[in-house]
């Protein structure tokens, strides 16, 4: 029996863009965020590729992509993402900004998952990123799981394999570049992915056109998710600082350079 | 009708225009399939193509492994089969002119050589698609979609020959075809001999569509024939061309000498009195092919210009960063070179040119998407009328021209005043609609190819000069130097500038075009009323001056009594053709900006930035209108005055007064002497000319021209303020941290 995999993925500004926090009418925001080109949240994107890969090698499986974002922005992102994996989109029209609350977003996502018709909870794997590139709280997916009553949760996942008996073998990232290996009897489970091990598939317009059949209707019928930001205040908002310490050293040997780098890494 | 006032304070550009802006301006916001295909093209362009350029992949004339590897990427991204309809397994069901133009644009954003490879494939197939028999179209479409071995059939287009044969002049072919075997009741077997020069895709072509002339009295005239690599005989791909541009495409000088069945004659043939008569001469096929394909070439250069904006802004801003004492927050750190007005103004000129070129190109592509089906309908309608080609068709079309002009006249009238029944009748008349659309197509296509690539190459030089020494290195972000060189090839292949000027100098004088052009002048006046900030009034005045000049030159002679507007007189016809291109491109830019203003408001993703976008683009229109007006004014003045003999200091040629004449006039018109001396040259009693640069030329009968020119100059009011605002926007606009290619 195949899996029903629901991937939760938001969108974030393209990482090459300049991000400048500002105070907007509804609190903190990024300057020109709606105008900046967006991409699927990188960790969640890996989760999508892993989901598609798992579904492709497990007969009778299906992938849904549940995404909350301003729908016109989501539509632009889908023009590329929909070519990389087969899925059915469930779209929620709402903010994609990192300043929304994880709890509110998770509630909306869980409700959307609950409303998917034909979803078999016994076969359900909820995938997503272990954190998002916008908020980085690492909490959304856990709350989605809680709301759906799924207690088998794994975060920082880099590998998932299905054993002959149908149980799941999962590698989670732990300190020191190591992985923790867990076994889980089977679905339902929540997996927050780190980077996984799959390369980004090239765009395939044939796949895209096949997805298109459900994609555009889903976007059209996406309703406002009503994620409120009120009641919260932000004491300060800033982007990580860039540091540049340049020292000009002549005639250093490669060993010396390597040693210095090692010391710097060790701190 | 109401005029919109400018908001104050004015919003300004916040980010560089993204996909949602382009989709609206170039009218494919509703075409998700096209958007999708373009994303996959972009991934290839900014990924493997950009990486190969960065690695120095262009530094070889040979067809390297790296270049060959790109072909697989093109195939996977759906580029190779983009023009193949869904009935053959393709992805998009048209409109193909717009689609192929957008694909070319996307590839050329990074490297136009990559675009040329795919364009040449479409070019090879175009003769078959345009004029092939239904069987030929079906067979070669099918094999392009799939060659049955997991790949695709690839083609090359073989027209150009080694000197001294076909180049610009496509008439004199050295390539020959003769009959080698013709058994009774069977298909004749032909021998095709063709040596090509500069033929693109020759390294990978499985077939070539070659232009050849008859070398046999049993074959009439010229034709195009499909030859395949597996045909018996010689299919030598030839030596690689040592080209300095578009090195990611393959170009060689092939030598082909093969036997093929007569069924490979493109468009088929009939047999009359034992002679094979091809249904289409090579000239007819080429005409039908180039009508379309040149538009995409024009867009290659437009893409380059627009792709230069971001790297140049980044270079300007970062120019002094890192130097001790230049701290964040100081103008030198944050603005860098952008503190200087000139670099901003020049970049605005590059940007305005790129936008206008893109607007012109995509407008032309859309027009051909309308024209193509109309042309097929026209053929059907004509054959129903018994006009099956050749002279009878020409006659039938000439007969319809009057009706087409009548339709245009009716269209110009208010609905309440015109004969609407007649209007509707002509509106649904296929031949009438074909004629009026074709008349514009015959102008827009050469205009786009000529101006976008020729003037585009000049502006590409300007773009890279804004990057200083970096601009002319291989490391320059955005590959600007390579793009400059590439632009020169785009101005040359598929017919260099002279060919486009020649076509324009004929098509732009036809009544069916001129009548539509007159309506465009009124349209610009209306836009000037509704949106004065666009500068449309200066464009309308420039259009009027151009039309006056054309009419004037068509009926005038030079100082020797020789006709001025005359085909061999390229000194007259060609500059006027160039001037027209400026007007057409600017008009299309205005149209796209209005589209953005209207449709952009429906897109919530644009809501935040739309006022700034529209304000900036409106200023850009104004800048471009002024530039076009300046160019047109200069060209027209030179042509109108330049063929009159300059006076010398003799009474015959110089409209001077003698001192005595003035003296006698003084008694009749007191006070004339000081006034006349200020206006005309006065020759002294000793015959001495006044001490000045030369005798004054006079402009008898040119008062209308002078009035129009003076009006045009006045219309430039505010253009430089618009340029200042647009330049300021360049200092404010947010750009990404780094260029998004190579990825
Ligand atoms: C990289 C590359 C790829 C190409 N790919 C192909 C291909 O795939 N298939 C193909 O068939 N060809 C191809 N070509 C050939 C290209 O189309 C020709 O080079 C081009 O059309 C010009 O012909 P020519 O070089 O013989 O120039 P010429 O005919 O010698 O013209 C040179 C110049 O003389 C002037 N001139 C000539 N005639 C006139 C006139 N009547 N009026 C005014 N001025 C005139 C113009 O300034 C013109 O630019 C390619 C060329 C290159 C460089």
PDB file of C-alpha atoms in Angstrom, chain B residues 257-378:
ATOM      1  CA  UNK B 257      26.191  16.398 -53.233  1.00  0.00           C
ATOM      2  CA  UNK B 258      23.425  13.825 -52.859  1.00  0.00           C
ATOM      3  CA  UNK B 259      20.643  12.010 -54.673  1.00  0.00           C
ATOM      4  CA  UNK B 260      17.101  12.577 -53.415  1.00  0.00           C
ATOM      5  CA  UNK B 261      13.602  11.753 -54.674  1.00  0.00           C
ATOM      6  CA  UNK B 262      11.703  14.679 -56.202  1.00  0.00           C
ATOM      7  CA  UNK B 263       9.197  14.378 -53.336  1.00  0.00           C
ATOM      8  CA  UNK B 264      11.743  16.306 -51.278  1.00  0.00           C
ATOM      9  CA  UNK B 265      11.084  19.467 -53.257  1.00  0.00           C
ATOM     10  CA  UNK B 266       9.526  21.701 -50.628  1.00  0.00           C
ATOM     11  CA  UNK B 267       5.899  22.406 -51.469  1.00  0.00           C
ATOM     12  CA  UNK B 268       5.804  19.743 -54.180  1.00  0.00           C
ATOM     13  CA  UNK B 269       5.764  20.148 -57.947  1.00  0.00           C
ATOM     14  CA  UNK B 270       3.706  19.573 -61.029  1.00  0.00           C
ATOM     15  CA  UNK B 271       4.779  18.157 -64.345  1.00  0.00           C
ATOM     16  CA  UNK B 272       4.060  20.272 -67.354  1.00  0.00           C
ATOM     17  CA  UNK B 273       5.081  19.039 -70.799  1.00  0.00           C
ATOM     18  CA  UNK B 274       7.735  16.767 -69.327  1.00  0.00           C
ATOM     19  CA  UNK B 275       9.157  19.512 -67.122  1.00  0.00           C
ATOM     20  CA  UNK B 276       9.180  19.492 -63.314  1.00  0.00           C
ATOM     21  CA  UNK B 277       7.662  22.767 -62.163  1.00  0.00           C
ATOM     22  CA  UNK B 278       8.216  23.327 -58.430  1.00  0.00           C
ATOM     23  CA  UNK B 279       5.171  24.864 -56.771  1.00  0.00           C
ATOM     24  CA  UNK B 280       7.362  27.421 -55.035  1.00  0.00           C
ATOM     25  CA  UNK B 281      10.592  29.076 -56.119  1.00  0.00           C
ATOM     26  CA  UNK B 282      13.289  29.399 -53.464  1.00  0.00           C
ATOM     27  CA  UNK B 283      12.619  33.140 -53.409  1.00  0.00           C
ATOM     28  CA  UNK B 284       8.960  32.685 -52.531  1.00  0.00           C
ATOM     29  CA  UNK B 285       9.753  30.268 -49.740  1.00  0.00           C
ATOM     30  CA  UNK B 286      12.476  32.441 -48.297  1.00  0.00           C
ATOM     31  CA  UNK B 287      10.153  35.414 -48.330  1.00  0.00           C
ATOM     32  CA  UNK B 288       7.547  33.470 -46.357  1.00  0.00           C
ATOM     33  CA  UNK B 289      10.162  32.185 -43.919  1.00  0.00           C
ATOM     34  CA  UNK B 290      12.037  35.387 -43.162  1.00  0.00           C
ATOM     35  CA  UNK B 291       8.790  37.203 -42.671  1.00  0.00           C
ATOM     36  CA  UNK B 292       8.637  35.521 -39.254  1.00  0.00           C
ATOM     37  CA  UNK B 293      12.016  34.375 -38.164  1.00  0.00           C
ATOM     38  CA  UNK B 294      13.683  37.750 -38.203  1.00  0.00           C
ATOM     39  CA  UNK B 295      11.506  38.951 -35.360  1.00  0.00           C
ATOM     40  CA  UNK B 296      13.094  36.518 -32.902  1.00  0.00           C
ATOM     41  CA  UNK B 297      16.538  37.677 -33.998  1.00  0.00           C
ATOM     42  CA  UNK B 298      15.582  41.247 -33.145  1.00  0.00           C
ATOM     43  CA  UNK B 299      14.610  40.069 -29.691  1.00  0.00           C
ATOM     44  CA  UNK B 300      18.029  38.534 -29.061  1.00  0.00           C
ATOM     45  CA  UNK B 301      19.547  41.996 -28.950  1.00  0.00           C
ATOM     46  CA  UNK B 302      16.687  43.451 -26.912  1.00  0.00           C
ATOM     47  CA  UNK B 303      17.321  40.790 -24.262  1.00  0.00           C
ATOM     48  CA  UNK B 304      20.992  41.723 -24.082  1.00  0.00           C
ATOM     49  CA  UNK B 305      20.281  45.379 -23.492  1.00  0.00           C
ATOM     50  CA  UNK B 306      17.787  44.700 -20.726  1.00  0.00           C
ATOM     51  CA  UNK B 307      20.060  42.084 -19.173  1.00  0.00           C
ATOM     52  CA  UNK B 308      22.777  44.734 -18.851  1.00  0.00           C
ATOM     53  CA  UNK B 309      20.816  46.972 -16.486  1.00  0.00           C
ATOM     54  CA  UNK B 310      21.284  45.010 -13.283  1.00  0.00           C
ATOM     55  CA  UNK B 311      25.035  44.328 -13.613  1.00  0.00           C
ATOM     56  CA  UNK B 312      25.720  47.934 -14.538  1.00  0.00           C
ATOM     57  CA  UNK B 313      23.759  49.288 -11.551  1.00  0.00           C
ATOM     58  CA  UNK B 314      25.613  46.918  -9.257  1.00  0.00           C
ATOM     59  CA  UNK B 315      28.976  47.928 -10.691  1.00  0.00           C
ATOM     60  CA  UNK B 316      28.129  51.592 -10.300  1.00  0.00           C
ATOM     61  CA  UNK B 317      27.011  51.239  -6.705  1.00  0.00           C
ATOM     62  CA  UNK B 318      29.841  49.023  -5.559  1.00  0.00           C
ATOM     63  CA  UNK B 319      32.594  50.853  -7.410  1.00  0.00           C
ATOM     64  CA  UNK B 320      34.290  52.354  -4.319  1.00  0.00           C
ATOM     65  CA  UNK B 321      33.286  49.920  -1.614  1.00  0.00           C
ATOM     66  CA  UNK B 322      36.085  48.362   0.360  1.00  0.00           C
ATOM     67  CA  UNK B 323      38.358  51.386   0.078  1.00  0.00           C
ATOM     68  CA  UNK B 324      39.441  52.620   3.539  1.00  0.00           C
ATOM     69  CA  UNK B 325      37.372  55.584   4.615  1.00  0.00           C
ATOM     70  CA  UNK B 326      34.425  54.783   2.363  1.00  0.00           C
ATOM     71  CA  UNK B 327      31.971  53.701   5.010  1.00  0.00           C
ATOM     72  CA  UNK B 328      28.431  52.380   4.689  1.00  0.00           C
ATOM     73  CA  UNK B 329      25.945  55.187   4.830  1.00  0.00           C
ATOM     74  CA  UNK B 330      28.155  57.612   2.917  1.00  0.00           C
ATOM     75  CA  UNK B 331      27.064  58.527  -0.647  1.00  0.00           C
ATOM     76  CA  UNK B 332      30.355  57.246  -2.017  1.00  0.00           C
ATOM     77  CA  UNK B 333      29.725  53.858  -0.445  1.00  0.00           C
ATOM     78  CA  UNK B 334      26.011  53.559  -1.159  1.00  0.00           C
ATOM     79  CA  UNK B 335      25.803  55.237  -4.551  1.00  0.00           C
ATOM     80  CA  UNK B 336      29.342  54.937  -5.850  1.00  0.00           C
ATOM     81  CA  UNK B 337      29.451  56.066  -9.453  1.00  0.00           C
ATOM     82  CA  UNK B 338      25.751  56.778  -9.305  1.00  0.00           C
ATOM     83  CA  UNK B 339      26.633  60.113  -7.744  1.00  0.00           C
ATOM     84  CA  UNK B 340      27.494  61.187 -11.292  1.00  0.00           C
ATOM     85  CA  UNK B 341      24.657  62.238 -13.541  1.00  0.00           C
ATOM     86  CA  UNK B 342      26.172  61.066 -16.806  1.00  0.00           C
ATOM     87  CA  UNK B 343      26.378  57.385 -15.896  1.00  0.00           C
ATOM     88  CA  UNK B 344      22.737  57.446 -14.869  1.00  0.00           C
ATOM     89  CA  UNK B 345      21.575  59.219 -17.998  1.00  0.00           C
ATOM     90  CA  UNK B 346      23.478  56.851 -20.237  1.00  0.00           C
ATOM     91  CA  UNK B 347      22.089  53.830 -18.490  1.00  0.00           C
ATOM     92  CA  UNK B 348      18.600  55.247 -18.924  1.00  0.00           C
ATOM     93  CA  UNK B 349      19.282  55.487 -22.654  1.00  0.00           C
ATOM     94  CA  UNK B 350      20.334  51.832 -22.701  1.00  0.00           C
ATOM     95  CA  UNK B 351      17.284  50.839 -20.706  1.00  0.00           C
ATOM     96  CA  UNK B 352      14.876  52.832 -22.861  1.00  0.00           C
ATOM     97  CA  UNK B 353      16.382  51.317 -26.011  1.00  0.00           C
ATOM     98  CA  UNK B 354      16.109  47.795 -24.613  1.00  0.00           C
ATOM     99  CA  UNK B 355      12.513  48.308 -23.562  1.00  0.00           C
ATOM    100  CA  UNK B 356      11.485  49.830 -26.873  1.00  0.00           C
ATOM    101  CA  UNK B 357      13.265  47.057 -28.776  1.00  0.00           C
ATOM    102  CA  UNK B 358      11.536  44.379 -26.726  1.00  0.00           C
ATOM    103  CA  UNK B 359       8.169  46.081 -27.105  1.00  0.00           C
ATOM    104  CA  UNK B 360       8.625  46.306 -30.859  1.00  0.00           C
ATOM    105  CA  UNK B 361       9.771  42.694 -31.157  1.00  0.00           C
ATOM    106  CA  UNK B 362       6.988  41.201 -29.098  1.00  0.00           C
ATOM    107  CA  UNK B 363       4.389  43.354 -30.835  1.00  0.00           C
ATOM    108  CA  UNK B 364       5.668  42.052 -34.166  1.00  0.00           C
ATOM    109  CA  UNK B 365       5.571  38.473 -32.891  1.00  0.00           C
ATOM    110  CA  UNK B 366       1.974  38.886 -31.736  1.00  0.00           C
ATOM    111  CA  UNK B 367       1.036  40.408 -35.047  1.00  0.00           C
ATOM    112  CA  UNK B 368       2.379  37.386 -36.915  1.00  0.00           C
ATOM    113  CA  UNK B 369       0.383  35.136 -34.656  1.00  0.00           C
ATOM    114  CA  UNK B 370      -2.684  36.931 -35.977  1.00  0.00           C
ATOM    115  CA  UNK B 371      -1.408  37.056 -39.525  1.00  0.00           C
ATOM    116  CA  UNK B 372      -0.494  33.370 -39.920  1.00  0.00           C
ATOM    117  CA  UNK B 373      -4.012  31.954 -39.642  1.00  0.00           C
ATOM    118  CA  UNK B 374      -5.323  34.904 -41.650  1.00  0.00           C
ATOM    119  CA  UNK B 375      -2.916  34.022 -44.416  1.00  0.00           C
ATOM    120  CA  UNK B 376      -4.188  30.470 -44.532  1.00  0.00           C
ATOM    121  CA  UNK B 377      -7.782  31.708 -44.572  1.00  0.00           C
ATOM    122  CA  UNK B 378      -6.877  34.122 -47.345  1.00  0.00           C
TER     123      UNK B 378
END
